[in-house]
GROMACS .gro file of C-alpha atoms in nm:
model
  370
    1MET     CA    1   0.015   0.003   0.037
    2ALA     CA    2   0.285   0.248   0.100
    3LYS     CA    3   0.468   0.165  -0.220
    4LYS     CA    4   0.149   0.236  -0.415
    5GLU     CA    5   0.094   0.594  -0.242
    6GLU     CA    6   0.484   0.656  -0.341
    7ASN     CA    7   0.383   0.601  -0.700
    8LYS     CA    8   0.089   0.787  -0.706
    9LYS     CA    9   0.177   1.119  -0.900
   10LYS     CA   10   0.203   1.427  -0.642
   11HIS     CA   11  -0.043   1.687  -0.805
   12VAL     CA   12   0.080   2.043  -0.880
   13PRO     CA   13  -0.135   2.302  -0.817
   14VAL     CA   14  -0.196   2.522  -1.131
   15VAL     CA   15  -0.383   2.789  -0.952
   16THR     CA   16  -0.146   3.069  -0.793
   17LYS     CA   17  -0.227   3.272  -0.459
   18LYS     CA   18  -0.279   3.544  -0.679
   19SER     CA   19  -0.535   3.354  -0.884
   20VAL     CA   20  -0.712   3.272  -0.587
   21GLN     CA   21  -0.751   3.657  -0.447
   22PHE     CA   22  -0.911   3.705  -0.792
   23PHE     CA   23  -1.124   3.385  -0.777
   24GLU     CA   24  -1.241   3.517  -0.407
   25LYS     CA   25  -1.345   3.871  -0.541
   26TYR     CA   26  -1.517   3.717  -0.842
   27ILE     CA   27  -1.734   3.483  -0.650
   28ASN     CA   28  -1.843   3.726  -0.378
   29ASN     CA   29  -1.960   3.981  -0.663
   30ALA     CA   30  -2.319   3.942  -0.720
   31ALA     CA   31  -2.378   3.876  -1.131
   32PRO     CA   32  -2.773   3.734  -1.131
   33THR     CA   33  -2.938   3.604  -1.445
   34GLY     CA   34  -3.000   3.948  -1.679
   35TYR     CA   35  -2.735   4.172  -1.441
   36GLU     CA   36  -2.388   4.017  -1.538
   37TRP     CA   37  -2.214   4.324  -1.569
   38GLU     CA   38  -2.031   4.406  -1.252
   39GLY     CA   39  -1.890   4.066  -1.301
   40GLN     CA   40  -1.822   4.069  -1.626
   41LYS     CA   41  -1.601   4.365  -1.562
   42LEU     CA   42  -1.395   4.223  -1.294
   43TRP     CA   43  -1.364   3.908  -1.487
   44LEU     CA   44  -1.236   4.108  -1.798
   45GLU     CA   45  -0.987   4.321  -1.599
   46TYR     CA   46  -0.841   3.984  -1.488
   47LEU     CA   47  -0.816   3.858  -1.859
   48LYS     CA   48  -0.700   4.151  -2.049
   49PRO     CA   49  -0.312   4.098  -1.973
   50TYR     CA   50  -0.334   3.776  -2.160
   51ILE     CA   51  -0.543   3.878  -2.493
   52ASP     CA   52  -0.491   4.057  -2.792
   53GLU     CA   53  -0.833   4.207  -2.785
   54HIS     CA   54  -1.230   4.166  -2.629
   55PHE     CA   55  -1.570   4.286  -2.727
   56ILE     CA   56  -1.910   4.288  -2.547
   57ASP     CA   57  -2.211   4.175  -2.708
   58ASN     CA   58  -2.588   4.339  -2.627
   59TYR     CA   59  -2.661   4.162  -2.356
   60GLY     CA   60  -2.329   4.162  -2.172
   61THR     CA   61  -2.170   3.839  -2.268
   62ALA     CA   62  -1.776   3.903  -2.258
   63VAL     CA   63  -1.503   3.799  -2.496
   64GLY     CA   64  -1.154   3.780  -2.494
   65VAL     CA   65  -0.951   3.707  -2.792
   66ILE     CA   66  -0.618   3.582  -2.900
   67ASN     CA   67  -0.508   3.591  -3.259
   68PRO     CA   68  -0.825   3.745  -3.373
   69LYS     CA   69  -0.738   3.761  -3.764
   70ALA     CA   70  -0.730   3.365  -3.789
   71GLU     CA   71  -0.988   3.219  -3.998
   72TYR     CA   72  -1.014   2.918  -3.738
   73LYS     CA   73  -1.223   2.963  -3.410
   74VAL     CA   74  -1.177   2.795  -3.133
   75VAL     CA   75  -1.430   2.859  -2.847
   76ILE     CA   76  -1.348   2.772  -2.495
   77GLU     CA   77  -1.652   2.881  -2.257
   78ALA     CA   78  -1.815   2.945  -1.919
   79HIS     CA   79  -2.121   3.105  -1.808
   80ALA     CA   80  -2.115   3.400  -1.611
   81ASP     CA   81  -2.454   3.431  -1.440
   82GLU     CA   82  -2.608   3.318  -1.101
   83ILE     CA   83  -2.923   3.229  -0.982
   84SER     CA   84  -3.154   3.502  -0.808
   85TRP     CA   85  -3.482   3.601  -0.752
   86TYR     CA   86  -3.752   3.867  -0.857
   87VAL     CA   87  -3.927   4.113  -0.623
   88ASN     CA   88  -4.310   3.987  -0.745
   89TYR     CA   89  -4.545   4.145  -0.488
   90ILE     CA   90  -4.508   4.375  -0.187
   91THR     CA   91  -4.767   4.365   0.093
   92ALA     CA   92  -4.942   4.657   0.257
   93ASP     CA   93  -4.737   4.534   0.562
   94GLY     CA   94  -4.393   4.589   0.387
   95LEU     CA   95  -4.326   4.221   0.302
   96ILE     CA   96  -4.219   4.104  -0.021
   97TYR     CA   97  -4.302   3.776  -0.226
   98VAL     CA   98  -4.053   3.675  -0.478
   99ILE     CA   99  -4.017   3.456  -0.827
  100ARG     CA  100  -3.737   3.297  -0.933
  101ASN     CA  101  -3.513   3.405  -1.188
  102GLY     CA  102  -3.354   3.077  -1.284
  103GLY     CA  103  -3.350   2.776  -1.078
  104SER     CA  104  -3.366   2.914  -0.744
  105ASP     CA  105  -3.420   2.664  -0.449
  106HIS     CA  106  -3.689   2.774  -0.248
  107GLN     CA  107  -3.605   2.532   0.044
  108ILE     CA  108  -3.295   2.671   0.121
  109ALA     CA  109  -3.437   3.046   0.137
  110PRO     CA  110  -3.597   3.041   0.509
  111SER     CA  111  -3.344   3.254   0.765
  112LYS     CA  112  -3.082   3.323   0.453
  113ARG     CA  113  -2.989   3.687   0.424
  114VAL     CA  114  -3.009   3.865   0.088
  115ASN     CA  115  -2.915   4.159  -0.092
  116ILE     CA  116  -3.190   4.351  -0.292
  117HIS     CA  117  -3.061   4.543  -0.587
  118THR     CA  118  -3.183   4.872  -0.643
  119GLU     CA  119  -3.075   5.193  -0.809
  120LYS     CA  120  -3.019   5.373  -0.482
  121GLY     CA  121  -2.778   5.067  -0.408
  122LEU     CA  122  -2.820   4.746  -0.182
  123VAL     CA  123  -3.056   4.718   0.045
  124LYS     CA  124  -3.052   4.438   0.332
  125ALA     CA  125  -3.349   4.185   0.366
  126VAL     CA  126  -3.380   3.824   0.547
  127PHE     CA  127  -3.592   3.560   0.431
  128GLY     CA  128  -3.846   3.529   0.725
  129TRP     CA  129  -3.993   3.203   0.858
  130PRO     CA  130  -4.227   3.140   1.139
  131ALA     CA  131  -4.053   3.012   1.437
  132ILE     CA  132  -4.087   2.667   1.558
  133HIS     CA  133  -4.276   2.705   1.853
  134THR     CA  134  -4.579   2.825   1.645
  135ARG     CA  135  -4.585   2.539   1.402
  136ASN     CA  136  -4.738   2.267   1.585
  137GLY     CA  137  -4.987   2.140   1.340
  138GLU     CA  138  -4.960   1.746   1.267
  139LYS     CA  139  -4.799   1.807   0.915
  140GLU     CA  140  -4.582   2.110   0.888
  141GLU     CA  141  -4.624   2.313   0.593
  142ALA     CA  142  -4.265   2.304   0.396
  143PRO     CA  143  -4.125   2.605   0.259
  144ALA     CA  144  -4.236   2.691  -0.125
  145LEU     CA  145  -4.264   2.957  -0.380
  146LYS     CA  146  -4.622   3.064  -0.244
  147ASN     CA  147  -4.516   3.111   0.120
  148ILE     CA  148  -4.152   3.254   0.140
  149PHE     CA  149  -4.145   3.623   0.179
  150LEU     CA  150  -3.881   3.875   0.287
  151ASP     CA  151  -3.858   4.139   0.525
  152CYS     CA  152  -3.652   4.424   0.495
  153GLY     CA  153  -3.749   4.615   0.800
  154CYS     CA  154  -4.059   4.793   0.699
  155THR     CA  155  -4.428   4.812   0.813
  156THR     CA  156  -4.579   4.956   0.484
  157LYS     CA  157  -4.572   4.909   0.162
  158GLU     CA  158  -4.450   5.278   0.112
  159GLU     CA  159  -4.169   5.240   0.340
  160VAL     CA  160  -4.043   4.952   0.126
  161GLU     CA  161  -4.086   5.182  -0.198
  162LYS     CA  162  -3.921   5.473  -0.059
  163LEU     CA  163  -3.600   5.209  -0.009
  164GLY     CA  164  -3.607   5.186  -0.341
  165ILE     CA  165  -3.764   4.832  -0.381
  166HIS     CA  166  -4.028   4.798  -0.691
  167VAL     CA  167  -4.125   4.519  -0.844
  168GLY     CA  168  -3.883   4.374  -1.079
  169CYS     CA  169  -3.589   4.458  -0.836
  170VAL     CA  170  -3.314   4.143  -0.848
  171ILE     CA  171  -3.249   3.953  -0.525
  172THR     CA  172  -2.934   3.778  -0.442
  173TYR     CA  173  -2.800   3.579  -0.159
  174GLU     CA  174  -2.490   3.755   0.014
  175ASP     CA  175  -2.297   3.396   0.104
  176GLU     CA  176  -1.941   3.438   0.048
  177PHE     CA  177  -1.637   3.261  -0.086
  178MET     CA  178  -1.434   3.039   0.161
  179ILE     CA  179  -1.181   2.725   0.158
  180LEU     CA  180  -1.314   2.464   0.356
  181ASN     CA  181  -0.997   2.211   0.522
  182ASP     CA  182  -0.766   2.353   0.276
  183ARG     CA  183  -0.913   2.100   0.018
  184TYR     CA  184  -1.229   2.257  -0.135
  185TYR     CA  185  -1.396   2.630  -0.249
  186VAL     CA  186  -1.688   2.673  -0.126
  187GLY     CA  187  -1.931   2.993  -0.221
  188ARG     CA  188  -2.256   3.088  -0.387
  189ALA     CA  189  -2.231   3.095  -0.775
  190LEU     CA  190  -1.960   2.870  -0.816
  191ASP     CA  191  -2.205   2.733  -1.095
  192ASN     CA  192  -2.056   2.865  -1.286
  193ARG     CA  193  -1.830   3.140  -1.188
  194ALA     CA  194  -1.569   2.846  -1.147
  195GLY     CA  195  -1.578   2.821  -1.502
  196GLY     CA  196  -1.516   3.177  -1.564
  197PHE     CA  197  -1.223   3.150  -1.335
  198MET     CA  198  -1.066   2.849  -1.480
  199ILE     CA  199  -1.094   2.952  -1.873
  200ALA     CA  200  -0.924   3.288  -1.752
  201GLU     CA  201  -0.660   3.060  -1.601
  202VAL     CA  202  -0.632   2.871  -1.898
  203ALA     CA  203  -0.529   3.197  -2.105
  204ARG     CA  204  -0.300   3.294  -1.831
  205LEU     CA  205  -0.121   2.983  -1.873
  206LEU     CA  206  -0.085   3.015  -2.253
  207LYS     CA  207   0.064   3.375  -2.177
  208GLU     CA  208   0.310   3.295  -1.921
  209ASN     CA  209   0.425   2.932  -2.092
  210LYS     CA  210   0.465   3.216  -2.426
  211GLN     CA  211   0.228   2.913  -2.648
  212LYS     CA  212   0.150   3.011  -2.966
  213LEU     CA  213  -0.170   2.852  -3.109
  214PRO     CA  214  -0.268   2.815  -3.461
  215PHE     CA  215  -0.613   2.954  -3.459
  216GLY     CA  216  -0.795   3.245  -3.334
  217LEU     CA  217  -0.932   3.166  -2.947
  218TYR     CA  218  -1.240   3.319  -2.824
  219ILE     CA  219  -1.245   3.296  -2.430
  220VAL     CA  220  -1.608   3.348  -2.361
  221ASN     CA  221  -1.837   3.407  -2.063
  222SER     CA  222  -2.180   3.386  -2.124
  223VAL     CA  223  -2.460   3.552  -1.987
  224GLN     CA  224  -2.829   3.397  -1.913
  225GLU     CA  225  -2.720   3.036  -1.883
  226GLU     CA  226  -2.964   2.976  -1.624
  227ILE     CA  227  -3.298   3.066  -1.763
  228GLY     CA  228  -3.179   2.851  -2.094
  229LEU     CA  229  -2.862   2.913  -2.225
  230ARG     CA  230  -2.969   3.205  -2.375
  231GLY     CA  231  -2.604   3.397  -2.392
  232ALA     CA  232  -2.451   3.147  -2.563
  233GLU     CA  233  -2.693   3.120  -2.842
  234MET     CA  234  -2.651   3.461  -2.902
  235ILE     CA  235  -2.236   3.464  -2.908
  236ALA     CA  236  -2.247   3.149  -3.129
  237GLN     CA  237  -2.437   3.347  -3.385
  238ARG     CA  238  -2.178   3.628  -3.363
  239ILE     CA  239  -1.845   3.441  -3.335
  240LYS     CA  240  -1.954   3.148  -3.576
  241PRO     CA  241  -1.654   2.922  -3.418
  242ASN     CA  242  -1.535   2.591  -3.570
  243VAL     CA  243  -1.466   2.412  -3.256
  244ALA     CA  244  -1.617   2.498  -2.864
  245ILE     CA  245  -1.499   2.374  -2.542
  246VAL     CA  246  -1.764   2.437  -2.284
  247THR     CA  247  -1.682   2.408  -1.875
  248ASP     CA  248  -1.962   2.396  -1.632
  249VAL     CA  249  -2.059   2.209  -1.318
  250THR     CA  250  -2.192   1.862  -1.272
  251HIS     CA  251  -2.338   1.659  -0.974
  252ASP     CA  252  -2.075   1.509  -0.677
  253THR     CA  253  -2.318   1.211  -0.646
  254THR     CA  254  -2.170   1.094  -0.304
  255THR     CA  255  -2.355   1.288  -0.089
  256PRO     CA  256  -2.652   1.152   0.092
  257MET     CA  257  -3.025   1.152  -0.107
  258ILE     CA  258  -2.882   1.145  -0.479
  259ASN     CA  259  -2.945   0.830  -0.659
  260LYS     CA  260  -2.629   0.721  -0.868
  261ILE     CA  261  -2.883   0.493  -1.054
  262THR     CA  262  -3.022   0.810  -1.207
  263GLN     CA  263  -2.756   1.026  -1.182
  264GLY     CA  264  -2.401   0.860  -1.214
  265ASP     CA  265  -2.132   0.774  -1.008
  266LEU     CA  266  -1.937   1.103  -0.960
  267ALA     CA  267  -1.687   1.279  -0.680
  268CYS     CA  268  -1.539   1.558  -0.599
  269GLY     CA  269  -1.190   1.500  -0.615
  270LYS     CA  270  -1.169   1.246  -0.920
  271GLY     CA  271  -1.102   1.497  -1.173
  272PRO     CA  272  -1.296   1.659  -1.475
  273VAL     CA  273  -1.588   1.511  -1.595
  274VAL     CA  274  -1.611   1.434  -1.972
  275SER     CA  275  -1.975   1.415  -2.114
  276TYR     CA  276  -2.127   1.161  -2.347
  277ALA     CA  277  -2.427   1.314  -2.507
  278PRO     CA  278  -2.588   1.347  -2.858
  279ALA     CA  279  -2.456   1.696  -2.861
  280VAL     CA  280  -2.110   1.595  -2.775
  281GLN     CA  281  -1.898   1.576  -3.087
  282THR     CA  282  -1.728   1.222  -3.071
  283ASN     CA  283  -1.411   1.306  -3.242
  284LEU     CA  284  -1.316   1.599  -3.017
  285ASN     CA  285  -1.446   1.401  -2.684
  286LYS     CA  286  -1.205   1.131  -2.776
  287LEU     CA  287  -0.920   1.413  -2.832
  288LEU     CA  288  -0.986   1.506  -2.480
  289ILE     CA  289  -0.962   1.162  -2.360
  290LYS     CA  290  -0.646   1.073  -2.508
  291VAL     CA  291  -0.527   1.443  -2.392
  292ALA     CA  292  -0.595   1.366  -2.037
  293GLU     CA  293  -0.436   0.995  -2.051
  294LYS     CA  294  -0.149   1.136  -2.222
  295ASN     CA  295  -0.070   1.429  -1.941
  296ASN     CA  296  -0.203   1.197  -1.651
  297ILE     CA  297  -0.519   1.391  -1.578
  298PRO     CA  298  -0.733   1.234  -1.408
  299PHE     CA  299  -1.105   1.240  -1.577
  300GLN     CA  300  -1.459   1.081  -1.495
  301ARG     CA  301  -1.735   0.996  -1.768
  302GLN     CA  302  -2.094   1.111  -1.751
  303ALA     CA  303  -2.367   1.008  -1.972
  304SER     CA  304  -2.638   1.248  -2.067
  305SER     CA  305  -2.975   1.122  -2.230
  306ARG     CA  306  -3.113   1.422  -2.458
  307SER     CA  307  -2.895   1.705  -2.366
  308THR     CA  308  -2.616   1.834  -2.126
  309GLY     CA  309  -2.852   2.107  -2.030
  310THR     CA  310  -2.560   2.331  -2.048
  311ASP     CA  311  -2.420   2.588  -2.333
  312THR     CA  312  -2.261   2.291  -2.487
  313ASP     CA  313  -2.580   2.245  -2.670
  314ALA     CA  314  -2.633   2.581  -2.769
  315PHE     CA  315  -2.268   2.578  -2.937
  316ALA     CA  316  -2.325   2.241  -3.090
  317TYR     CA  317  -2.648   2.302  -3.294
  318SER     CA  318  -2.544   2.673  -3.374
  319ASN     CA  319  -2.442   2.778  -3.737
  320GLY     CA  320  -2.533   2.435  -3.890
  321GLY     CA  321  -2.334   2.222  -3.666
  322VAL     CA  322  -2.005   2.323  -3.463
  323PRO     CA  323  -1.791   2.027  -3.304
  324SER     CA  324  -1.813   2.109  -2.945
  325ALA     CA  325  -1.755   1.906  -2.627
  326LEU     CA  326  -1.808   1.951  -2.243
  327ILE     CA  327  -1.552   1.917  -1.926
  328SER     CA  328  -1.734   1.942  -1.603
  329LEU     CA  329  -1.641   2.044  -1.290
  330PRO     CA  330  -1.784   1.793  -1.005
  331LEU     CA  331  -1.966   2.004  -0.760
  332ARG     CA  332  -2.127   1.928  -0.426
  333TYR     CA  333  -2.488   2.132  -0.300
  334MET     CA  334  -2.580   2.289  -0.632
  335HIS     CA  335  -2.788   2.576  -0.655
  336THR     CA  336  -2.727   2.635  -0.264
  337THR     CA  337  -2.512   2.925  -0.121
  338VAL     CA  338  -2.263   2.666   0.002
  339GLU     CA  339  -2.158   2.513  -0.347
  340MET     CA  340  -1.827   2.306  -0.322
  341VAL     CA  341  -1.557   2.219  -0.574
  342HIS     CA  342  -1.264   2.034  -0.467
  343LYS     CA  343  -0.897   2.258  -0.528
  344GLU     CA  344  -0.706   1.942  -0.780
  345ASP     CA  345  -1.038   1.950  -0.959
  346VAL     CA  346  -1.026   2.305  -1.060
  347ASP     CA  347  -0.643   2.282  -1.141
  348ASN     CA  348  -0.708   1.957  -1.322
  349VAL     CA  349  -1.004   2.099  -1.558
  350ILE     CA  350  -0.763   2.395  -1.642
  351SER     CA  351  -0.492   2.154  -1.726
  352LEU     CA  352  -0.720   1.964  -1.949
  353ILE     CA  353  -0.841   2.256  -2.119
  354TYR     CA  354  -0.486   2.386  -2.172
  355GLN     CA  355  -0.342   2.066  -2.321
  356SER     CA  356  -0.633   2.012  -2.545
  357LEU     CA  357  -0.600   2.354  -2.699
  358LEU     CA  358  -0.217   2.246  -2.764
  359ASN     CA  359  -0.325   1.947  -2.916
  360ILE     CA  360  -0.602   2.086  -3.150
  361LYS     CA  361  -0.467   2.190  -3.493
  362ALA     CA  362  -0.545   2.472  -3.730
  363ASN     CA  363  -0.854   2.363  -3.974
  364GLN     CA  364  -0.878   2.058  -3.797
  365ASP     CA  365  -1.182   1.807  -3.907
  366PHE     CA  366  -1.358   1.648  -3.685
  367ARG     CA  367  -1.590   1.450  -3.882
  368GLU     CA  368  -1.655   1.066  -3.893
  369PHE     CA  369  -1.623   1.011  -4.251
  370LYS     CA  370  -1.608   1.238  -4.543
   0.00000   0.00000   0.00000
């Protein structure tokens, strides 16, 4: 056993202390679906030293470009937005009812602290919930969209409105970044700002290692994924790439109450996840796997049925069909405020994307037959 441990390749970190400082700042900033611009500014500020040029589209998708004049175009992509809530109804007593903006989980809302984003600035509030002493029925009412509400300390609707709060204001949780047991990055919106962080790190490695790519590289941080891959749909039409490698999160299925029979067997700490799905182009996927094996990067496999549910689908089915693949980061507790990803998995996703780019040739044709 000891000999086996000795022979095991020691993990070499890719992420630097400076990188983690940016990651923390990036996670702590709110970027709800449809309102991603402050996060995009931070991301571009970090990315700019490693790219030749950049552009922003009408809805806020940010793109950094290396070799912008090259005809053959490769995209590496993540999404920038996080789940949130909208103010939907303000009662006469000054309480606020909400609707979802993305896949927000009503069950985790009670007793959470939030920020309501207004034109006057952030307003603090909490999701209230009846005390346990008052819930004495035989069957307790569970949190649901119809009964969760915000309390911002006001007693009338007029008082709420004076704070700048109105129907349509967006709401985010205030939980912030931390490192748990020197092993996990923890925070809200690791889905998928971890992805934005990782593709920025790929650009950093290319620059620092003085790698010259034989194609144009488009580092894309898309908006509005959480409500249907909308930002990716828009930017795919604008860039018209020849290849797309997308990174997003997927479920660690080793924690309680998750069925491996339906969700697969995936774990944090065991490496990036490559996906099998109709949208994933077979030969591009084989390239990723060969690169992982050649570079001793651990990886896991996941199967999807009809779609991956990620921006991979948007790129794959755009522009007459774009060879696309998905590299996922295993994550615990998705769409909560304590999402967790393993530090080594983050390093290994970065390495796999980086090494894969070094193995794509200009004008490479990924078709099975011609």
